[in-house]
Amino acid sequence: MNINFRRGKPGDAEICASICYEAFKAIADQHNFPHDFSDRETALGLLSDLLSREDVYSVVAEKDGHIVGSNFLWENGAIAGVGPITVEPGVQNSAIGRQLMEDVLRRAHQRRFVGVRLVQSAYHNRSLSLYTKLGFDAREPLSNVQGPPIRAELPGYAVRRANDRDLEACNSLCVRVHGHDRAAQLAEAIRQETATLVEHAGRITGYASQIGFFGHAVGENNEDLKALIGAAPAFLGPGFLVPTCNSELLRWCLGNGLRINQPMTLMSMGLYNKPAGAFLPSIIY
Ligand SMILES: CC(C)(COP(=O)(O)OP(=O)(O)OC[C@H]1O[C@@H](n2cnc3c(N)ncnc32)[C@H](O)[C@@H]1OP(=O)(O)O)[C@@H](O)C(=O)NCCC(=O)NCCS
């Protein structure tokens, strides 16, 4: 099969989004899991954004001049994030996904990222096999949870909207827990007014860029995360990601009416610091 690879451009959004929607839908239907994208418009919104962002590298695969797949590398942190990667269902399992992954890994190497990470749909044998063969290590089993807002307040834990003056304290908390900050993502979330923080005993003990699929959260301990989750007016996108080994937090979420959508796996290559605190990872960083 003659496949050509090139950089993606904004005009590719429509076809890339259609492939992305169909590829995720097909694999979810095969396994009887809910769809990752509720509709085509959601996929189009995401892919249009990715194909026009300066801080996201994109690659598309073309067969006979037609796009058949795409992949993305998020370059706005110390650790690069991969995805979403999708290949048109009719041409899957013929090495296009492997080449799309190799392309972004080459890019990450050229850009000297100390680590690369992604979140994998745990029920999908093929992507797990591909990423493992390429060198990714499974780091954390995750549970994607969703449900109505919990609306719980924790005594002594005050949650409020984060602003620019909070950046330094939040970033240093992230460094203490993860070994690196996610300053660019947090600054963007503050601009988009989705970022919140929690104060306890007179200091900032946790923050969330958003409680949702594309947001991350960090806390000194589980009480901080419970306060942030409990105050969230909604869980954006298909819900948020809870490290499954954090049984206490997952149990608290389930006890408050949330349900597990699907199991996922955090995988990484290169530098990975075992978190020294409570955290919720984002799908992409
Ligand atoms: C995941 C996806 C991008 C992979 O692309 P693809 O073109 O189908 O995959 P490839 O043919 O390049 O690679 C599949 C590899 O897995 C191997 N493989 C597949 N199923 C396997 C299994 N059950 N056990 C072991 N290996 C397996 C293949 O042999 C191949 O390995 P190789 O590259 O060493 O030959 C594509 O299937 C897709 O779009 N899926 C739907 C969306 C999705 O799940 N995206 C990823 C979210 S995490």
XYZ file of C-alpha atoms and ligand atoms in Angstrom:
333
model
C 0.000 0.000 0.000
C 1.446 3.372 -1.046
C 1.010 5.760 1.888
C 2.280 9.336 1.987
C 2.701 11.275 5.236
C 2.576 15.052 5.549
C 1.902 17.773 8.112
C -1.802 18.385 8.760
C -3.394 21.753 7.975
C -6.643 23.490 9.036
C -8.353 22.513 5.758
C -7.966 18.810 6.710
C -10.246 19.163 9.732
C -13.475 17.915 8.132
C -12.060 14.639 6.773
C -9.802 13.982 9.811
C -12.779 14.537 12.140
C -14.968 12.198 10.139
C -12.297 9.446 10.304
C -11.730 10.128 14.012
C -15.450 9.861 14.796
C -15.944 6.693 12.706
C -12.778 4.952 13.988
C -13.617 5.475 17.671
C -17.285 4.611 17.083
C -16.407 1.361 15.263
C -14.058 0.114 17.964
C -16.469 1.076 20.774
C -19.400 -0.636 19.018
C -17.330 -3.800 18.515
C -16.713 -3.951 22.258
C -20.108 -2.636 23.345
C -18.646 0.456 25.062
C -20.014 4.039 24.938
C -18.667 6.261 22.142
C -15.666 8.485 22.904
C -17.187 11.285 20.786
C -20.918 11.832 21.311
C -21.328 13.181 17.747
C -19.418 14.291 14.643
C -19.556 17.983 15.642
C -17.610 17.262 18.837
C -14.901 15.492 16.830
C -14.861 18.377 14.324
C -14.498 20.943 17.123
C -11.501 19.111 18.580
C -9.758 18.381 15.275
C -10.293 21.950 13.963
C -8.677 23.264 17.135
C -5.739 20.826 16.962
C -5.029 21.510 13.283
C -4.767 25.245 13.904
C -2.807 25.283 17.184
C 0.835 26.391 17.202
C 1.663 24.119 20.133
C 0.280 20.923 18.574
C 2.182 19.041 15.853
C 0.012 17.088 13.410
C 0.599 14.407 10.776
C -1.862 12.968 8.257
C -1.568 9.766 6.198
C -2.717 9.846 2.551
C -3.546 6.883 0.323
C -3.941 7.728 -3.391
C -4.243 11.397 -2.422
C -7.014 10.838 0.161
C -6.508 11.236 3.894
C -6.884 7.914 5.729
C -5.589 8.779 9.207
C -4.081 11.383 11.514
C -2.108 11.766 14.710
C -1.097 14.634 17.007
C 1.701 15.571 19.406
C 0.907 18.121 22.130
C 4.096 20.099 22.646
C 3.096 22.576 25.356
C 4.694 20.875 28.372
C 7.858 19.161 29.579
C 6.264 15.838 28.605
C 4.766 15.586 25.107
C 1.270 14.102 24.776
C 0.128 11.878 21.871
C -3.310 11.699 20.321
C -5.925 11.275 19.221
C -4.578 8.800 16.653
C -7.117 7.369 14.232
C -7.038 5.354 11.015
C -10.018 4.902 8.677
C -11.672 1.602 9.689
C -11.378 0.088 6.162
C -7.568 0.352 6.124
C -6.778 -0.415 9.765
C -4.355 -3.183 10.708
C -2.103 -2.482 7.706
C 0.721 -0.573 9.437
C -0.636 2.977 8.946
C -1.171 3.459 12.697
C 2.380 2.283 13.383
C 3.810 4.825 10.923
C 1.659 7.646 12.338
C 3.007 6.808 15.798
C 6.610 6.564 14.569
C 6.228 9.987 12.946
C 5.209 11.763 16.176
C 7.835 9.866 18.188
C 10.503 11.066 15.719
C 9.220 14.588 16.214
C 9.311 14.232 20.017
C 12.894 12.955 19.764
C 13.948 15.853 17.499
C 12.338 18.309 19.911
C 14.217 16.647 22.803
C 11.200 15.926 24.984
C 12.312 14.013 28.060
C 9.138 11.938 27.993
C 6.081 11.145 25.881
C 2.723 9.996 27.232
C -0.697 8.871 26.055
C -3.906 7.414 27.432
C -5.018 4.164 25.808
C -8.484 2.564 25.675
C -7.769 -0.496 27.805
C -10.276 -2.722 26.001
C -8.539 -2.238 22.635
C -5.995 -5.058 22.167
C -4.552 -3.599 18.976
C -3.605 -0.169 20.296
C -2.213 -1.724 23.500
C -0.074 -4.112 21.411
C 1.096 -1.362 19.073
C 2.088 1.090 21.816
C 3.811 -1.613 23.859
C 5.814 -2.770 20.818
C 6.824 0.840 20.131
C 8.286 1.140 23.633
C 5.525 2.640 25.772
C 5.228 1.301 29.328
C 1.865 0.942 31.094
C 2.017 3.267 34.135
C -1.446 3.563 35.652
C -4.771 1.846 35.089
C -7.443 4.556 34.888
C -11.210 4.593 35.269
C -13.100 7.092 33.118
C -16.029 8.159 35.305
C -19.055 10.311 34.534
C -22.346 11.268 36.162
C -24.308 14.154 37.641
C -22.395 16.830 39.619
C -21.797 15.728 43.222
C -22.277 19.143 44.858
C -20.496 18.181 48.075
C -18.575 20.624 50.272
C -15.768 19.377 52.489
C -15.558 21.258 55.814
C -12.288 23.199 55.974
C -11.656 22.948 52.199
C -12.614 26.110 50.303
C -12.841 25.835 46.505
C -12.729 28.899 44.263
C -11.938 29.883 40.667
C -8.164 30.093 40.027
C -6.635 33.253 38.567
C -3.239 34.392 37.267
C -1.997 35.299 40.763
C -2.398 31.623 41.764
C -0.196 30.281 38.964
C 3.036 30.153 40.929
C 1.565 28.277 43.912
C -0.330 25.825 41.688
C 2.680 25.157 39.467
C 4.948 24.525 42.425
C 2.387 22.060 43.826
C 2.423 20.268 40.459
C 6.233 20.122 40.556
C 6.105 18.634 44.081
C 3.666 15.921 42.939
C 4.803 15.200 39.347
C 8.360 16.544 39.133
C 7.375 19.037 36.406
C 4.710 21.720 36.043
C 1.933 22.101 33.498
C 2.073 25.873 33.485
C 0.924 26.374 29.886
C -2.129 24.147 30.310
C -3.076 25.781 33.606
C -2.670 29.302 32.177
C -4.931 28.318 29.253
C -7.521 26.875 31.666
C -7.469 30.105 33.706
C -8.133 32.067 30.500
C -10.999 29.687 29.664
C -12.336 30.038 33.238
C -12.396 26.298 33.944
C -9.538 26.257 36.501
C -10.346 25.919 40.197
C -8.264 25.539 43.343
C -8.762 24.430 46.916
C -7.388 26.147 50.035
C -6.934 24.325 53.314
C -5.165 25.389 56.497
C -4.362 28.751 54.930
C -2.646 27.577 51.753
C -3.379 26.195 48.273
C -3.436 22.396 48.591
C -4.888 21.422 45.205
C -6.006 22.695 41.806
C -7.763 21.455 38.675
C -7.392 22.859 35.155
C -10.886 21.390 34.761
C -12.637 18.314 36.114
C -13.128 16.658 32.743
C -11.535 14.617 29.976
C -9.106 17.331 28.921
C -8.269 18.570 32.409
C -5.769 17.510 35.041
C -5.888 17.962 38.807
C -3.263 17.767 41.541
C -3.697 17.652 45.316
C -1.627 17.104 48.419
C -4.050 14.275 49.225
C -7.439 12.821 48.345
C -9.396 15.346 50.436
C -8.194 18.109 48.109
C -9.361 16.213 45.040
C -12.712 15.364 46.653
C -13.260 19.069 47.363
C -12.452 19.981 43.730
C -14.604 17.185 42.262
C -17.413 17.891 44.735
C -17.521 21.562 43.668
C -17.472 20.943 39.892
C -20.711 22.113 38.222
C -20.319 19.393 35.529
C -17.741 16.854 34.362
C -16.740 18.062 30.929
C -16.646 15.807 27.863
C -16.949 12.062 28.508
C -16.082 12.557 32.198
C -12.756 12.523 34.058
C -9.975 9.995 34.693
C -9.399 8.510 38.147
C -6.279 6.384 38.796
C -7.878 3.007 39.526
C -5.235 2.143 42.146
C -6.471 5.124 44.158
C -9.276 2.903 45.487
C -10.313 5.354 48.177
C -10.984 8.162 45.703
C -12.618 5.874 43.141
C -14.846 4.405 45.880
C -15.812 7.951 46.941
C -16.722 8.845 43.320
C -18.811 5.687 42.921
C -20.430 6.219 46.323
C -21.479 9.678 45.127
C -23.349 8.358 42.125
C -20.701 8.394 39.372
C -20.398 5.449 37.013
C -17.449 3.957 35.168
C -17.639 4.511 31.396
C -14.565 2.601 30.366
C -11.183 1.423 31.642
C -8.125 3.208 30.232
C -4.357 2.989 30.686
C -1.825 5.773 31.141
C 1.284 4.807 29.142
C 4.578 6.635 28.771
C 8.037 6.459 27.271
C 11.121 8.148 28.731
C 10.945 10.144 31.956
C 8.081 9.198 34.256
C 8.018 10.258 37.893
C 5.761 8.227 40.138
C 3.408 10.946 41.480
C 4.056 11.998 45.085
C 0.488 13.051 45.851
C -3.075 12.759 44.619
C -3.778 13.404 40.932
C -6.224 13.115 38.068
C -4.521 12.880 34.657
C -5.929 14.472 31.525
C -6.498 12.438 28.373
C -3.674 14.342 26.706
C -1.253 15.743 29.327
C -5.321 2.150 17.041
C -5.115 2.413 15.574
C -4.710 3.861 15.379
C -3.953 1.505 15.107
O -3.748 1.708 13.721
P -3.641 0.448 12.718
O -3.236 1.001 11.390
O -4.908 -0.323 12.778
O -2.470 -0.429 13.390
P -1.171 -1.056 12.737
O -1.568 -2.017 11.679
O -0.224 0.008 12.302
O -0.491 -1.761 14.004
C -1.112 -2.736 14.727
C -0.015 -3.549 15.412
O -0.603 -4.280 16.482
C -0.415 -5.681 16.267
N -1.589 -6.336 16.809
C -2.891 -6.101 16.495
N -3.689 -6.846 17.302
C -2.864 -7.540 18.143
C -3.081 -8.452 19.211
N -4.310 -8.793 19.594
N -2.000 -8.938 19.870
C -0.743 -8.588 19.488
N -0.482 -7.712 18.491
C -1.534 -7.208 17.829
C -0.242 -5.808 14.772
O 0.415 -6.997 14.439
C 0.608 -4.559 14.500
O 1.938 -4.766 14.971
P 3.217 -4.425 14.036
O 3.188 -2.966 13.766
O 4.396 -4.807 14.871
O 3.053 -5.249 12.808
C -6.375 2.111 14.735
O -6.702 0.752 14.872
C -7.592 2.961 15.091
O -7.801 4.015 14.526
N -8.417 2.485 16.053
C -9.628 3.181 16.472
C -9.318 4.423 17.270
C -8.396 4.122 18.448
O -8.578 3.158 19.154
N -7.389 4.997 18.625
C -6.422 4.840 19.683
C -6.971 5.232 21.011
S -5.915 4.736 22.315
